[in-house]
Coordinates of C-alpha atoms in Angstrom, one line a residue:
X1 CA 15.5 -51.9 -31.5
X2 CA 15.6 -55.4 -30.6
X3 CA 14.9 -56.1 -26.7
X4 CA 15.1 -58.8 -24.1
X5 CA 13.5 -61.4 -25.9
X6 CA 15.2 -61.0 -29.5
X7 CA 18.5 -60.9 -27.6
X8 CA 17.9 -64.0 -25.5
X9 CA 16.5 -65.7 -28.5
X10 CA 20.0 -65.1 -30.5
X11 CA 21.8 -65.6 -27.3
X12 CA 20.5 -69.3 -27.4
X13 CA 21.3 -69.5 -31.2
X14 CA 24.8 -68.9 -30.4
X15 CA 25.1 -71.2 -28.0
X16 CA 23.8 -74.0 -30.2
X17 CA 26.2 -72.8 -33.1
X18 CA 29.6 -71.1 -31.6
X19 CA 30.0 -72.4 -28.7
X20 CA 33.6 -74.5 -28.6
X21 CA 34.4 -72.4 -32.5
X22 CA 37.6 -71.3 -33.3
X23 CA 38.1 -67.9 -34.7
X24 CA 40.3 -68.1 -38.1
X25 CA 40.1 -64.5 -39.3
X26 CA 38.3 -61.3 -38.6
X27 CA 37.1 -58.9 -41.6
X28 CA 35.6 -55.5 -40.7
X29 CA 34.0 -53.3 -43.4
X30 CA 33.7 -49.6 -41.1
X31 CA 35.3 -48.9 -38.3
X32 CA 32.4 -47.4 -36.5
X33 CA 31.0 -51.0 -35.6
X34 CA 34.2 -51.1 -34.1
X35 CA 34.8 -47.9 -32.5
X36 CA 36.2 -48.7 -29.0
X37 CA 39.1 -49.8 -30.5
X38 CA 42.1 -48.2 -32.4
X39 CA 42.2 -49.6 -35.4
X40 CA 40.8 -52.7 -37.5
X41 CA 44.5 -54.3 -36.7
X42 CA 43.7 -54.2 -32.9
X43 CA 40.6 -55.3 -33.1
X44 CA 41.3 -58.5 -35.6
X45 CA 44.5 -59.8 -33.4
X46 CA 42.0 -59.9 -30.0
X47 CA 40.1 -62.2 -31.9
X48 CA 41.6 -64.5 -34.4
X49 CA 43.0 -67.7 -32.7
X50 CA 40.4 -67.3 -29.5
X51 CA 38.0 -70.0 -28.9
X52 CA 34.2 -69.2 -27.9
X53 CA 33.8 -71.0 -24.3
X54 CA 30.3 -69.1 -23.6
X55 CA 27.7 -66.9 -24.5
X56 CA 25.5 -64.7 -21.7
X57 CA 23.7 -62.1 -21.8
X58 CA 23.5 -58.4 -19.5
X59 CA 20.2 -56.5 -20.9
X60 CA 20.5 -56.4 -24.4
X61 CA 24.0 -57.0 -24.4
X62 CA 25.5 -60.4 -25.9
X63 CA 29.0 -61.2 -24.3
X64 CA 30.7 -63.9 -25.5
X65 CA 33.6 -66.0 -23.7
X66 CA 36.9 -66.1 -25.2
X67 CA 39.3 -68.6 -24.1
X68 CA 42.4 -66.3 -22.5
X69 CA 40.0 -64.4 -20.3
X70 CA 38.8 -61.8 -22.7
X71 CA 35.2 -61.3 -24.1
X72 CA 34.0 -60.0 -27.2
X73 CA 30.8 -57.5 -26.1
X74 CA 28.2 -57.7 -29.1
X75 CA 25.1 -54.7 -28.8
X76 CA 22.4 -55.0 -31.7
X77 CA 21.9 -51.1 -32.0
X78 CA 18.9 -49.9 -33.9
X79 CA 18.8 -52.4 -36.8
X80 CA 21.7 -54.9 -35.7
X81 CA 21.6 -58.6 -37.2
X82 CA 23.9 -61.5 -36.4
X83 CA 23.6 -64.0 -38.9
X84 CA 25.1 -67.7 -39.0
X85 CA 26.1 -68.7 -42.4
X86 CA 27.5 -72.4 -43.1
X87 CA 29.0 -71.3 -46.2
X88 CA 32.1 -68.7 -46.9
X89 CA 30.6 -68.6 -49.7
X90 CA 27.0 -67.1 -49.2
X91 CA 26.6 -63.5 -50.7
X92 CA 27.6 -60.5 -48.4
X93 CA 24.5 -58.7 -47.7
X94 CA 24.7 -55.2 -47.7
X95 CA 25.5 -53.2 -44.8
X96 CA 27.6 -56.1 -43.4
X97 CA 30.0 -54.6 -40.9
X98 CA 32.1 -57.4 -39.6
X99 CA 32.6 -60.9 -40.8
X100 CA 34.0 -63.1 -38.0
X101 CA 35.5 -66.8 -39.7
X102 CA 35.8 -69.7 -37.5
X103 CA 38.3 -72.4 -38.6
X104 CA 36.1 -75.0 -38.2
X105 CA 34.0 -73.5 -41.4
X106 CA 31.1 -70.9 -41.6
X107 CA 30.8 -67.1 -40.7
X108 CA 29.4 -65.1 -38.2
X109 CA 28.3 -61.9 -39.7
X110 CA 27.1 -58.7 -38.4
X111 CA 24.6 -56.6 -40.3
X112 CA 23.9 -53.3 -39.6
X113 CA 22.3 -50.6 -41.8
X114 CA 22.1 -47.8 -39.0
X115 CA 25.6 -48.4 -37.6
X116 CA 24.3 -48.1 -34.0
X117 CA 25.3 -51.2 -32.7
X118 CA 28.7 -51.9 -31.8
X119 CA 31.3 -55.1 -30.8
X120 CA 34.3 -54.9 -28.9
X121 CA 36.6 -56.9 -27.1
X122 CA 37.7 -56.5 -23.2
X123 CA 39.1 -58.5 -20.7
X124 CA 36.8 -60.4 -18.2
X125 CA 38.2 -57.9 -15.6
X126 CA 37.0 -55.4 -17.9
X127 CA 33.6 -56.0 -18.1
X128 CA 33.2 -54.3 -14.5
X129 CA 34.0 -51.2 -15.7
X130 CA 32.6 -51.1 -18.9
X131 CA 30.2 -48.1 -17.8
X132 CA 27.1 -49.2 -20.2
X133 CA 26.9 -52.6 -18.4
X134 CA 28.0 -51.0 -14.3
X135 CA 24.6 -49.2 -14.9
X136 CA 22.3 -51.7 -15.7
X137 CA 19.2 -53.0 -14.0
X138 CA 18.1 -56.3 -12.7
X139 CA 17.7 -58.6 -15.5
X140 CA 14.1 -59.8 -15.2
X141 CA 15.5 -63.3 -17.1
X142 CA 18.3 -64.3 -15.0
X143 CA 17.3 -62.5 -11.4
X144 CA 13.9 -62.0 -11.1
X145 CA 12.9 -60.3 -7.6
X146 CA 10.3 -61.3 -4.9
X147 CA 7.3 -59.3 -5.4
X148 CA 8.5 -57.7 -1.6
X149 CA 11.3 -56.5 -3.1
X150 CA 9.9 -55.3 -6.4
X151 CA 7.1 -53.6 -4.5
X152 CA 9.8 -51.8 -2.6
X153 CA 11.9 -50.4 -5.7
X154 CA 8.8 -49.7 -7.3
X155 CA 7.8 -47.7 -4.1
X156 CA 11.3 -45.8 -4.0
X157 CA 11.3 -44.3 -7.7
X158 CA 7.6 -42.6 -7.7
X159 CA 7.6 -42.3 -11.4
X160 CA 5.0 -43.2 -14.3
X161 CA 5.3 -46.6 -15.0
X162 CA 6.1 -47.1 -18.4
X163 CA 9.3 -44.7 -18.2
X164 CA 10.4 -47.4 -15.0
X165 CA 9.7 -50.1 -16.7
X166 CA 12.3 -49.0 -20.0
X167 CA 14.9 -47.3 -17.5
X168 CA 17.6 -49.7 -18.1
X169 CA 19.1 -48.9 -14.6
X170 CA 15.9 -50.0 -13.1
X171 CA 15.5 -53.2 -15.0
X172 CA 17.7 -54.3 -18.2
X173 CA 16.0 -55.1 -21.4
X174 CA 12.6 -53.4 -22.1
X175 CA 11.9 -51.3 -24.6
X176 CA 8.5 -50.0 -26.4
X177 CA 7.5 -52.8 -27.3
X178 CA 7.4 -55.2 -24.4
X179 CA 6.6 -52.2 -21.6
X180 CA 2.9 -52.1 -23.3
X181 CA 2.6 -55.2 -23.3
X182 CA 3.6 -55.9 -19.9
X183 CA 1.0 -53.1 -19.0
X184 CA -1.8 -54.5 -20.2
X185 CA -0.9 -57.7 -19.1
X186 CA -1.2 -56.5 -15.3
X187 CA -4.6 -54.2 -16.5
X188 CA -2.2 -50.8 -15.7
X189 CA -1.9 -47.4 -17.6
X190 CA 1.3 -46.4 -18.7
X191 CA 1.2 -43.0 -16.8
X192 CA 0.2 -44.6 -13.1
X193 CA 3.0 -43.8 -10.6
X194 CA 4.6 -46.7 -9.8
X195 CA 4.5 -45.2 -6.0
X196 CA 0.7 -45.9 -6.2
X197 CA 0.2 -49.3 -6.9
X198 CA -1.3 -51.6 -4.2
X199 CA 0.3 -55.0 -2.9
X200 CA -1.9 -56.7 -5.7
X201 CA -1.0 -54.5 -8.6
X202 CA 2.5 -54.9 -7.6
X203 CA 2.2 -58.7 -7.9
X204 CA 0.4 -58.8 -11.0
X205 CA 3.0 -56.5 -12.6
X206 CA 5.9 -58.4 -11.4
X207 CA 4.0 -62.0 -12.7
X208 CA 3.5 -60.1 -16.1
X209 CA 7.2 -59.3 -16.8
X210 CA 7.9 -63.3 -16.5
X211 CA 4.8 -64.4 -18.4
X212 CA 5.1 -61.9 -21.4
X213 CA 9.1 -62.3 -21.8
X214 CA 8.8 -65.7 -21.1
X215 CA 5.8 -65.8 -24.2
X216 CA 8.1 -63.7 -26.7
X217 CA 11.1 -66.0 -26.1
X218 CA 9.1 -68.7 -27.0
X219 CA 7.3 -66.9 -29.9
X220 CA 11.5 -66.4 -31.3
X221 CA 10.7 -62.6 -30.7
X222 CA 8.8 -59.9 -32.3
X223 CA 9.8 -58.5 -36.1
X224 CA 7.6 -55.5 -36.9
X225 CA 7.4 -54.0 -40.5
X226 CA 10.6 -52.9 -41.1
X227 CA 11.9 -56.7 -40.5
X228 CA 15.3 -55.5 -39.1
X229 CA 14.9 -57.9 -36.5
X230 CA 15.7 -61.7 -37.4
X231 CA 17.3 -64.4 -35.3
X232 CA 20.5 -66.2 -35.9
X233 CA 19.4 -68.1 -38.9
X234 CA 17.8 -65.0 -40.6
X235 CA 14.5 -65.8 -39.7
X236 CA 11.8 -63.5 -38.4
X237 CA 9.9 -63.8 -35.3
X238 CA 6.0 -64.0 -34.8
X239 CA 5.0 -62.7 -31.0
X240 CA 3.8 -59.3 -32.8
X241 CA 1.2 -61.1 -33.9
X242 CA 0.0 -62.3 -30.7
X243 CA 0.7 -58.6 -29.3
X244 CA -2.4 -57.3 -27.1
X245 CA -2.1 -53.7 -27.5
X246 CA 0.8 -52.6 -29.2
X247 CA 0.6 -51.0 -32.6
X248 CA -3.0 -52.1 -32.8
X249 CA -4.7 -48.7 -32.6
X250 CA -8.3 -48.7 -32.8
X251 CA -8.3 -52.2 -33.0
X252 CA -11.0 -54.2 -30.3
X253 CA -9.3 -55.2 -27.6
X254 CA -9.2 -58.9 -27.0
X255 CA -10.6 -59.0 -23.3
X256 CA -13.6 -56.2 -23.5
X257 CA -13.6 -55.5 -27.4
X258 CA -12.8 -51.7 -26.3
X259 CA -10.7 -49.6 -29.3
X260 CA -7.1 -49.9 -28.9
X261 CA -6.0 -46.6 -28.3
X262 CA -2.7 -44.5 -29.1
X263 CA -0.8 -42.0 -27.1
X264 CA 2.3 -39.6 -27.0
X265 CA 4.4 -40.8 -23.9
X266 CA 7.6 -38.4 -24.1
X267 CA 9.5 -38.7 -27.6
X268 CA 7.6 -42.2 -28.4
X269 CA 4.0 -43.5 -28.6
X270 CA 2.4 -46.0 -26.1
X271 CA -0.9 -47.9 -27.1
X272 CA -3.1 -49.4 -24.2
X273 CA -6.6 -50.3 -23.5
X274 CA -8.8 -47.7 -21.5
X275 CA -11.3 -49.7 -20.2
X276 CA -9.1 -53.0 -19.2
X277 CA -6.0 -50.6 -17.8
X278 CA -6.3 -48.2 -14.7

């Protein structure tokens, strides 16, 4: 599942290409993509004639602006792709659920092969209660906390640090992927209670988040075997290679030269280093 970084990666894609677009016409292929709203109908006449003003981002949510004070909500799913294309007249990729046309030529279309991810449209008033978004987290991106105030929420859940770190109430946008790597980064086991850590730890955690987000933006995200993950322009991103522990089991780590070694954490697996994490 994309995270953090792939969204804010596309996020910034969209805001070099859409931005100031004109929607001509909407084409959706399954209505599940679509499934907050009635009917195909419904959901092309909220669109078609709306001008993009903005693009944000809440967690791994894309939202972007519409001109009459609605927004169209995009979430990537499981295997979700937004692609640019210049051309009408590019070749529909399988699994293509909507095709968004803007007048001003090109497409916007949304691939999905495991029909997890979704888009809808909602009024700017309606964002607030769009429950999936009243839930989340702080986003580490666009509010970071004071390491005070980390250290206190930390202090206040007294649970193992790698569920806190993907609890999407606690803070929006981590997943598997960057929660290792964030760990190792601040030399912590994924099992520590966050309750436990000391006024250094708690620093180091909190300066990891920025640094290892901050790397994976820059890197244009992580695409891992599968290659479901691609940015805007359909091309893959490279911060799995520069990963430090994840899916590199029994590799040397790259501080002590210690195996890499893999865990069951819950319903997924978790790979960290036992000498440079305690």
């Amino acid at each position: 599942m994309p995270e953090l970084p792939e969204v804010e990666v596309i996020r910034r894609d969209l805001e070099r290409e859409v931005i100031g677009r004109k929607i001509k016409d909407v084409e959706v292929f399954k209505m599940r993509t679509i499934r907050r709203h009635p009917n195909k109908t419904h959901f092309r006449k909220a669109l078609v004639d709306k001008k993009i003003t903005a693009v944000s981002r809440k967690g791994k949510y894309l939202i972007l602006r519409l001109d009459g004070q609605s927004a169209l909500v995009i979430h990537l799913g499981m295997s979700g792709q937004l692609l640019r294309e210049k051309s009408t007249k590019a070749p529909t990729l399988p699994h293509t659920q909507v095709v968004i046309v803007f007048t001003q030529g090109g497409q916007l279309r949304f691939v999905d092969p495991r029909q997890f991810g979704e888009m809808f449209v909602t009024s700017l008033d309606g964002l607030n209660s769009v429950e999936e978004l009243q839930h989340l987290g702080f986003d580490p991106l666009e509010e970071p906390l004071s390491w005070i105030d980390f250290a206190r929420r930390l202090g206040e859940r007294k649970v193992k640090l790698k569920s806190l770190l993907m609890d999407q109430e606690f803070i929006a946008g981590l997943g598997n992927i960057y929660s290792d790597e964030i760990l190792f980064a601040a030399g912590l086991r994924y099992d520590r209670r966050s309750d436990t850590l000391s006024a250094q730890e708690v620093r180091r955690l909190s300066r990891a988040i920025q640094e290892v987000l901050q790397e994976a933006i820059r890197e244009r995200g992580s695409t891992l075997d599968d290659e479901q993950y691609v940015d805007l322009y359909g091309q893959p991103g490279n911060f799995q290679s520069r990963a430090q522990v994840y899916n590199r089991e029994g590799q040397p780590c790259n501080r002590c030269r210690t195996p890499i070694v893999k865990a069951r954490f819950g319903n997924r697996h978790t790979w960290y280093c036992p000498q440079c994490q305690s």
